[in-house]
Short mmCIF file of C-alpha atoms and ligand atoms in Angstrom, two decimals:
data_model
loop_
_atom_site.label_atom_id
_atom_site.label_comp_id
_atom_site.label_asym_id
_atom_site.label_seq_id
_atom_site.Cartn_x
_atom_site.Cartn_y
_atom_site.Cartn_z
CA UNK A 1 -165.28 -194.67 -31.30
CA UNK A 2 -167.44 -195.54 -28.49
CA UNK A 3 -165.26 -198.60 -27.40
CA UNK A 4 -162.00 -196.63 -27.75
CA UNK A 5 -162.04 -194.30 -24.88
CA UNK A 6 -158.87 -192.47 -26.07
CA UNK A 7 -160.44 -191.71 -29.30
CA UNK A 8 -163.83 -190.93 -27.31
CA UNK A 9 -161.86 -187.91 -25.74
CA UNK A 10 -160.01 -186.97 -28.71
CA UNK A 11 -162.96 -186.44 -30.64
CA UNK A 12 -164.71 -184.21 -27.38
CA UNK A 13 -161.80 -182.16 -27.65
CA UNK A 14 -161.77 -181.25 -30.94
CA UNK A 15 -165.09 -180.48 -31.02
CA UNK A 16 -164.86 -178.66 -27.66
CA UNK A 17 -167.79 -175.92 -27.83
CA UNK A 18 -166.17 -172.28 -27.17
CA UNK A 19 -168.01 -171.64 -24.09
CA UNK A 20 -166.53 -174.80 -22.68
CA UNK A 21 -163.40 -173.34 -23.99
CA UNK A 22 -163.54 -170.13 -22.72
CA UNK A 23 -164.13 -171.36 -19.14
CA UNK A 24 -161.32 -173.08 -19.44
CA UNK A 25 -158.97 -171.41 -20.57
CA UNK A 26 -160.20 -168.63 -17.57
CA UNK A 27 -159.67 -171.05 -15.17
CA UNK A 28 -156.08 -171.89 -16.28
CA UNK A 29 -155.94 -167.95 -16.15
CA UNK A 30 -157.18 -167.81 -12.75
CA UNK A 31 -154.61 -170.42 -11.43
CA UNK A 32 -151.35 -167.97 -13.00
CA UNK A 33 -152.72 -165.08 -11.87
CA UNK A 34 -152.83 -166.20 -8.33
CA UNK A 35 -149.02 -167.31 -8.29
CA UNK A 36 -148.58 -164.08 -10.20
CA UNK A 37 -150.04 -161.65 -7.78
CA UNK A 38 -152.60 -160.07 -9.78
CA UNK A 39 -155.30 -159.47 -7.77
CA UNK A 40 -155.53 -156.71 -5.69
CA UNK A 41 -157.83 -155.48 -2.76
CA UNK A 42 -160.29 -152.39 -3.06
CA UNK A 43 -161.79 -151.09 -0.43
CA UNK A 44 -165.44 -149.14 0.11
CA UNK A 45 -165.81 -146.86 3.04
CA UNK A 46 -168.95 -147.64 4.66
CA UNK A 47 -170.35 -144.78 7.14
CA UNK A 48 -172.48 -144.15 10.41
CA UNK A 49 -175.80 -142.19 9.06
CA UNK A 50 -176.04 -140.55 11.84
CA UNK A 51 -172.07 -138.93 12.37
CA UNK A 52 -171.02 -139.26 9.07
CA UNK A 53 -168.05 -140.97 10.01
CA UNK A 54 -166.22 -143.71 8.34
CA UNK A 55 -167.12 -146.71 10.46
CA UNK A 56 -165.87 -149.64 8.58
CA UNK A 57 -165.16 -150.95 4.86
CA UNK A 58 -165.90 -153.75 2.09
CA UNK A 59 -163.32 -155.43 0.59
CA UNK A 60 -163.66 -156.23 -3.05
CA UNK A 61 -161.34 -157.81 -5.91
CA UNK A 62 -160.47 -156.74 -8.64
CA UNK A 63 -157.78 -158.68 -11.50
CA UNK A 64 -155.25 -156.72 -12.88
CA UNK A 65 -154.79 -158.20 -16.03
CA UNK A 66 -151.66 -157.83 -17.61
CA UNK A 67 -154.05 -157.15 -21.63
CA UNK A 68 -157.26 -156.64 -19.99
CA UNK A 69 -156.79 -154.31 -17.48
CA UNK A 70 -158.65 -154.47 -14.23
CA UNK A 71 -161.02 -156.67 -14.42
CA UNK A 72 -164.45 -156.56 -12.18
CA UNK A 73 -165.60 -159.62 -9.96
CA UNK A 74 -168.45 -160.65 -11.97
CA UNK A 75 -165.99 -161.80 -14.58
CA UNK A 76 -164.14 -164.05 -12.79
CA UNK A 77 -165.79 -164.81 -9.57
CA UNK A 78 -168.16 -167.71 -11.04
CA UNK A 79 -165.46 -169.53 -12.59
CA UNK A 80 -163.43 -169.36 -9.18
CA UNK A 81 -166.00 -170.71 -7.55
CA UNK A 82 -166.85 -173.51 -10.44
CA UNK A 83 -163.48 -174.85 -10.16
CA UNK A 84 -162.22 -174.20 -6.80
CA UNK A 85 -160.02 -171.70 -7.20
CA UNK A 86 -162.19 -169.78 -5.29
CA UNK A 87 -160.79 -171.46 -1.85
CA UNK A 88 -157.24 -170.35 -2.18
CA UNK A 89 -157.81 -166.85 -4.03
CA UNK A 90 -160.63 -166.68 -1.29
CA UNK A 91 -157.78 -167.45 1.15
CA UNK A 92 -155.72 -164.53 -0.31
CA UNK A 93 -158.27 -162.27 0.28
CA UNK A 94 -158.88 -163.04 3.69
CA UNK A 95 -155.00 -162.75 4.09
CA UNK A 96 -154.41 -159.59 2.23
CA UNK A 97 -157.57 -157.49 4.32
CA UNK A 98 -156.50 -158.10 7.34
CA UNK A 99 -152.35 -157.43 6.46
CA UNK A 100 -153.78 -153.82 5.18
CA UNK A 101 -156.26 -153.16 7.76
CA UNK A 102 -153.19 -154.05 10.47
CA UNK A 103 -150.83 -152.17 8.43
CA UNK A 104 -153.21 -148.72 8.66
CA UNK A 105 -153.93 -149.77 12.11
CA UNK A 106 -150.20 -149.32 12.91
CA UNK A 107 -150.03 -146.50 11.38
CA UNK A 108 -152.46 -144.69 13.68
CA UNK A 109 -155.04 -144.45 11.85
CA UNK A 110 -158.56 -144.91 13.60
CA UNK A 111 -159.34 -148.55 13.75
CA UNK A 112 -162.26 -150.03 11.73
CA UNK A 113 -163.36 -153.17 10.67
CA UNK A 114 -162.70 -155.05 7.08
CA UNK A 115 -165.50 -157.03 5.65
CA UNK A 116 -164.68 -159.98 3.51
CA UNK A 117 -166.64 -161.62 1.06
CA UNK A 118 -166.94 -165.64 1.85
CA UNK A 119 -167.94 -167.62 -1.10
CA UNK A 120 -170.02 -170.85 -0.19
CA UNK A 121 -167.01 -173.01 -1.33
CA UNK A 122 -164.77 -171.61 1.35
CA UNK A 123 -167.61 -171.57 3.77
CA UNK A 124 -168.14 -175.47 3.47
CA UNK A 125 -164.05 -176.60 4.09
CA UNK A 126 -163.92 -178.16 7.23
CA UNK A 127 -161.22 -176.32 8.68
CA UNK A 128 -162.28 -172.70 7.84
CA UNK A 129 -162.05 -171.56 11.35
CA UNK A 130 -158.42 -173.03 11.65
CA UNK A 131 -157.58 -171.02 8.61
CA UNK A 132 -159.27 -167.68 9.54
CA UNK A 133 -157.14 -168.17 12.99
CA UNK A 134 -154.43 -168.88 11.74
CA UNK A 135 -154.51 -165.86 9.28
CA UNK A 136 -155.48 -163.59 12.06
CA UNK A 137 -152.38 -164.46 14.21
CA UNK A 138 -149.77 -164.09 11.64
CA UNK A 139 -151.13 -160.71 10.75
CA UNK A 140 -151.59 -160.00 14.32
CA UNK A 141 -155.10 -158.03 13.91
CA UNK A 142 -157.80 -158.49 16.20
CA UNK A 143 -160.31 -160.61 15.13
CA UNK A 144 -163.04 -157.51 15.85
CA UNK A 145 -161.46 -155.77 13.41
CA UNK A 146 -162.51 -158.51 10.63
CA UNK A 147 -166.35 -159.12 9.36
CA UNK A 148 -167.35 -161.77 7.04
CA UNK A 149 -170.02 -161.78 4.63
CA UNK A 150 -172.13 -164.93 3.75
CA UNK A 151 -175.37 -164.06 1.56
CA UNK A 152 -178.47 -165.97 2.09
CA UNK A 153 -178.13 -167.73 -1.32
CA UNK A 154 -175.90 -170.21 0.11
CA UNK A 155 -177.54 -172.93 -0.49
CA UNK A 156 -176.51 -175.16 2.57
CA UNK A 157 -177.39 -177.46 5.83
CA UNK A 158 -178.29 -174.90 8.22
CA UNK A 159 -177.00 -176.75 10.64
CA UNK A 160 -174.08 -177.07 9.20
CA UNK A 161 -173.93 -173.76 8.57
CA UNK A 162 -175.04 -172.35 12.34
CA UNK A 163 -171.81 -174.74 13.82
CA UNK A 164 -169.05 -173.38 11.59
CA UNK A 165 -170.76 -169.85 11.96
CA UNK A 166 -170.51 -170.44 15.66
CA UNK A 167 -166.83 -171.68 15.71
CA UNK A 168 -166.01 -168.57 13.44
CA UNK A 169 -167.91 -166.10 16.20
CA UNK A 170 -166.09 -167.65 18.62
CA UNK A 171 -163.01 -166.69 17.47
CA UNK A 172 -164.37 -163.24 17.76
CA UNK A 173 -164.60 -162.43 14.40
CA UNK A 174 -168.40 -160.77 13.35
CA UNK A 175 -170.68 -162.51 10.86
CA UNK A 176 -173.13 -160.18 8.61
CA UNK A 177 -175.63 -161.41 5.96
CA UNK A 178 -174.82 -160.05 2.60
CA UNK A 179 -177.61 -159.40 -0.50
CA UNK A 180 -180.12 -159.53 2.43
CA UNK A 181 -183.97 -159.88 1.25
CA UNK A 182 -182.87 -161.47 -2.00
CA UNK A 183 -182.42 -165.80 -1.07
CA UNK A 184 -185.44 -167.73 0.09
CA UNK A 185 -184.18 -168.43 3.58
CA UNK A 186 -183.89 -165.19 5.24
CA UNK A 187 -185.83 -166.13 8.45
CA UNK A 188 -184.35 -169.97 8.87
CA UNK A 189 -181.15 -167.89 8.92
CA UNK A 190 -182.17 -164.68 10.92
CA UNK A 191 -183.20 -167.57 13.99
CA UNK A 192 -180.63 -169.75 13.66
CA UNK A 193 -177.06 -168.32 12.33
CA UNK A 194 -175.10 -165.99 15.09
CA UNK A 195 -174.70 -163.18 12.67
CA UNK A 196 -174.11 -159.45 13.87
CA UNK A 197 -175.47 -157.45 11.13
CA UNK A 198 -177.79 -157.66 7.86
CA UNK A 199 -177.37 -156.11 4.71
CA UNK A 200 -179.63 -154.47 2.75
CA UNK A 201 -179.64 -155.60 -0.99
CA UNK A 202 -179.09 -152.92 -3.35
CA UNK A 203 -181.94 -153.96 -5.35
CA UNK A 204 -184.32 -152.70 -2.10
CA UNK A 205 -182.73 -149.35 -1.86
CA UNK A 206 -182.10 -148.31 -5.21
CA UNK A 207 -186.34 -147.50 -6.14
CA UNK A 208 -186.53 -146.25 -2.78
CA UNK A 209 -187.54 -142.88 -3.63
CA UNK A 210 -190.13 -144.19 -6.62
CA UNK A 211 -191.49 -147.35 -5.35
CA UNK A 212 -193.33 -147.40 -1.95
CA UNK A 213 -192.98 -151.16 -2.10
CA UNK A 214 -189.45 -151.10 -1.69
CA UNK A 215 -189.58 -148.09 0.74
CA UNK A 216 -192.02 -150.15 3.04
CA UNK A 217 -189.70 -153.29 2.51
CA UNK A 218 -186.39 -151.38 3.77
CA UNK A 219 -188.11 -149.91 6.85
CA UNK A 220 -189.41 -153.30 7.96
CA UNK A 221 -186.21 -154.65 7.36
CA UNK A 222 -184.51 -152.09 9.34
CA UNK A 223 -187.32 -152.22 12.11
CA UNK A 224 -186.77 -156.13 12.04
CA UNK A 225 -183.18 -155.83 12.34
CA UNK A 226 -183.52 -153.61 15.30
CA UNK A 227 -186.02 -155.85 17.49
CA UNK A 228 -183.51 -158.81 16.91
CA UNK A 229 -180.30 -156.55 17.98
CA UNK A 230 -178.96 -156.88 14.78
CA UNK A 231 -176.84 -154.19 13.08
CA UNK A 232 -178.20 -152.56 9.69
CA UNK A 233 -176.59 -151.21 6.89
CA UNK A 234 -177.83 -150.19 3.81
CA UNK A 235 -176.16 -151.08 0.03
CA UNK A 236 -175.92 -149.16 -3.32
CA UNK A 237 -177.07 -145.73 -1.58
CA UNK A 238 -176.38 -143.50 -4.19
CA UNK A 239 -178.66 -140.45 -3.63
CA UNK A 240 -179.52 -137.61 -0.81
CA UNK A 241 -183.32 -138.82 -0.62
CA UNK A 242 -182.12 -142.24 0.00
CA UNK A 243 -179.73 -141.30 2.64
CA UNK A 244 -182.55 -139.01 4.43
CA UNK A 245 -184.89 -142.15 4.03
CA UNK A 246 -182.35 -144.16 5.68
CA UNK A 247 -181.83 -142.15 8.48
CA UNK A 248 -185.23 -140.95 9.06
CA UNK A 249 -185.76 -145.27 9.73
CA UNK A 250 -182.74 -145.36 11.78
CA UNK A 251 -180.89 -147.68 9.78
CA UNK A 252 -177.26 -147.97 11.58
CA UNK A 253 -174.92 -147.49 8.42
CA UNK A 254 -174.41 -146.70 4.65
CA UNK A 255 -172.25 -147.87 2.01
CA UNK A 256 -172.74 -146.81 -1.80
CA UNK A 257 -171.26 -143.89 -4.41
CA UNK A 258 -173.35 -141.19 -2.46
CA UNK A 259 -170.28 -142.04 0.17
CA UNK A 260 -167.44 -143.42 -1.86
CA UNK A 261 -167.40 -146.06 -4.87
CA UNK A 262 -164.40 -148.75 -3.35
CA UNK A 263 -160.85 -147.16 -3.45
CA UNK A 264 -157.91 -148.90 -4.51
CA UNK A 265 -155.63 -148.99 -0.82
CA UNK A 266 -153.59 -146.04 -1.59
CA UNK A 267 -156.74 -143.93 -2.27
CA UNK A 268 -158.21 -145.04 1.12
CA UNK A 269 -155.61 -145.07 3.41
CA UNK A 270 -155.45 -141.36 1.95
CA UNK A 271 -158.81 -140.58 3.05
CA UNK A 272 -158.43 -142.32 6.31
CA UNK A 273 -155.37 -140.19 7.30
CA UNK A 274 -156.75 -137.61 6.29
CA UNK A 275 -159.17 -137.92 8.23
CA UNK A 276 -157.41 -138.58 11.06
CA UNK A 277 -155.78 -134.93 10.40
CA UNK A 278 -158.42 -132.49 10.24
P1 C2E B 301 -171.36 -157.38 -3.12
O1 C2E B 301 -170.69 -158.13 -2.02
O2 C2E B 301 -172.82 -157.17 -3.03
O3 C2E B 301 -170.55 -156.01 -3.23
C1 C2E B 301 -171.15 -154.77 -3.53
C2 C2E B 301 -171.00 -154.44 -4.99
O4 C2E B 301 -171.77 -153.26 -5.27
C3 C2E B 301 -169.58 -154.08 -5.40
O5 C2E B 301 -169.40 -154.50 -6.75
C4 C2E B 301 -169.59 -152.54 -5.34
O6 C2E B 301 -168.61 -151.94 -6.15
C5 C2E B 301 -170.97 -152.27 -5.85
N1 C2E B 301 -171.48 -150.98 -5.38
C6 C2E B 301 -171.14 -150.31 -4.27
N2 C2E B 301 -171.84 -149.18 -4.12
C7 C2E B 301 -172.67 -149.09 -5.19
C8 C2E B 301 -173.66 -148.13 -5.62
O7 C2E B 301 -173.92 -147.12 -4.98
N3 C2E B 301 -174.32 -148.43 -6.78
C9 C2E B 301 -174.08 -149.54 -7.50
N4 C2E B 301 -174.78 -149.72 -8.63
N5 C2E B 301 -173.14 -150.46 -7.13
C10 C2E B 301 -172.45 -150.25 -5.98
P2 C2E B 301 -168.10 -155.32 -7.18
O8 C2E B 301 -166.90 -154.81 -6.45
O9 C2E B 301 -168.09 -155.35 -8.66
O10 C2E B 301 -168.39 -156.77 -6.60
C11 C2E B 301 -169.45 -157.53 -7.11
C12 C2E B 301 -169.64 -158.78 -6.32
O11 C2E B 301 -168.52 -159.67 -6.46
C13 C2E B 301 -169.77 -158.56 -4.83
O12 C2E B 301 -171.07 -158.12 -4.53
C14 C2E B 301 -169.44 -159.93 -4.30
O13 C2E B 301 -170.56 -160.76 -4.37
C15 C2E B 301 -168.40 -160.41 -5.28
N6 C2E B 301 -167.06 -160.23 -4.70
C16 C2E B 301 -166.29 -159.13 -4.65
N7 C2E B 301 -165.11 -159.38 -4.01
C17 C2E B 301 -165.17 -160.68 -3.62
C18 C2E B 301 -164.28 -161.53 -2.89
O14 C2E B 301 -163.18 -161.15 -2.44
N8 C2E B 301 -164.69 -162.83 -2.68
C19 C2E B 301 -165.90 -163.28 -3.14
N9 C2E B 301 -166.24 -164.56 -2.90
N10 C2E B 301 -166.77 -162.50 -3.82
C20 C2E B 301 -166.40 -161.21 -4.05
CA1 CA B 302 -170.56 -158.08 0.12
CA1 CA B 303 -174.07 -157.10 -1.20
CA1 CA B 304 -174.48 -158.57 -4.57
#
């Protein structure tokens, strides 16, 4: 068998193990669904602490299976990103945020910002920049109404990184650090990447109210936010205390179900006009 390389690969096949399997046949999946339009856009209202007011909002994707229903991120995300699919779905995503957000903008409704989540695949393509300008002309947004999210696990040149951060920023589009506290890097990138805003990992704010570790963690992370100009905004807020703790350190903004879990886009350009109506 081993001089054959025809039977070498026949025999790997049949004895393909069914995690191998699996990923594979998700990742032919992954490829249909995209030419079949089955991925859709939710959105999660993210609010000023101290007005209350709806001040911006996270895109996040969902799969609407045709058997399984909709299907979370977590389940598909990895294997985007493992085979590359992740660079035109990421595309779409991009795409579709900023056709809604213009869309509600249109309609009159109070203009906010859309954050999109960047996946270090798309992040590393050369012409990113071109892309995200090219995507904001056609949809005719302005680029201040679009954020983008890069989290600190991105393993990359930080060089790199700082360059194609700064062509992005120049474009006018904001930058904000995503899972913040949780990679290794967080300083190298705090001094060297043009980024607008941090955000607070869910992980810091959840044991808030029991653990005085993460309580002391969050305020110096807001208080360090502050003293480099950054914007803060806090993730996974889910309770009253949390939200008094918040505000109490000044962090900037909110986003978690004490304020809204994501809404699909009829559900939030609902609560956006409504709003705008009372
Ligand atoms: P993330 O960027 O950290 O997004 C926040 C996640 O926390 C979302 O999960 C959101 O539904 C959830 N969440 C919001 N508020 C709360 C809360 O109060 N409590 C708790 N326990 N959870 C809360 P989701 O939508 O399942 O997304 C998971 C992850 O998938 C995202 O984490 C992001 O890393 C990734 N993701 C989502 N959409 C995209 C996308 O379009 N592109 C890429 N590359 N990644 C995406
Ligand atoms: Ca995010
Ligand atoms: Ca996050
Ligand atoms: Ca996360």
């Amino acid at each position: 068998v081993k001089e054959n390389g025809k039977d070498d690969y026949l025999l790997h096949s049949g004895e393909m193990d069914p995690v191998a399997l699996h990923k594979l046949t998700l990742q032919h999946d992954l490829r249909k669904a995209l030419l079949n339009d089955e991925f859709q856009l939710y959105y999660q209202p993210q609010y000023d602490l101290s007005s209350g007011q709806i001040v911006g909002m996270e895109a996040l994707i969902r799969w609407k299976h045709p058997k399984r229903g909709l299907v979370p991120p977590c389940d598909f995300i990895p294997a985007a990103e493992e085979s590359g699919i992740i660079v035109p779905l990421g595309e779409w995503v991009i795409k579709e945020a900023c056709r809604q957000n213009k869309a509600w903008q249109d309609e009159g409704i109070p203009r906010i910002p859309v954050s999109v989540n960047l996946s270090i695949r798309q992040f590393s393509q050369r012409n990113l920049n071109e892309k995200v300008a090219d995507i904001l002309r056609s949809s005719g947004l302005e680029p201040r109404y679009l954020e983008l999210e890069i989290t600190e696990s991105m393993t990359m040149d930080v060089e790199r990184a700082s360059q194609c951060l700064k062509e992005l920023t120049e474009l006018g589009v904001n930058i904000s650090i995503d899972d913040f506290g949780t990679g290794y890097s967080s300083f190298h990138y705090l001094k060297n990447l043009p980024i607008a805003r941090l955000k607070i990992d869910r992980s810091f704010v959840r044991d808030i109210q029991q653990d005085p570790n993460d309580a002391a963690i969050v305020a110096a992370i807001i208080a360090m936010a502050h003293n480099l100009s950054l914007q803060v905004i806090a993730e996974g807020v889910e309770t009253e205390h949390q939200v008094h703790f918040l505000r109490s350190h000044r962090c900037d903004e909110m986003q978690g179900y004490y304020g809204s879990p994501p809404l699909c886009s009829e559900e939030i350009g609902k609560l956006l006009r409504d709003k705008l109506n009372r």
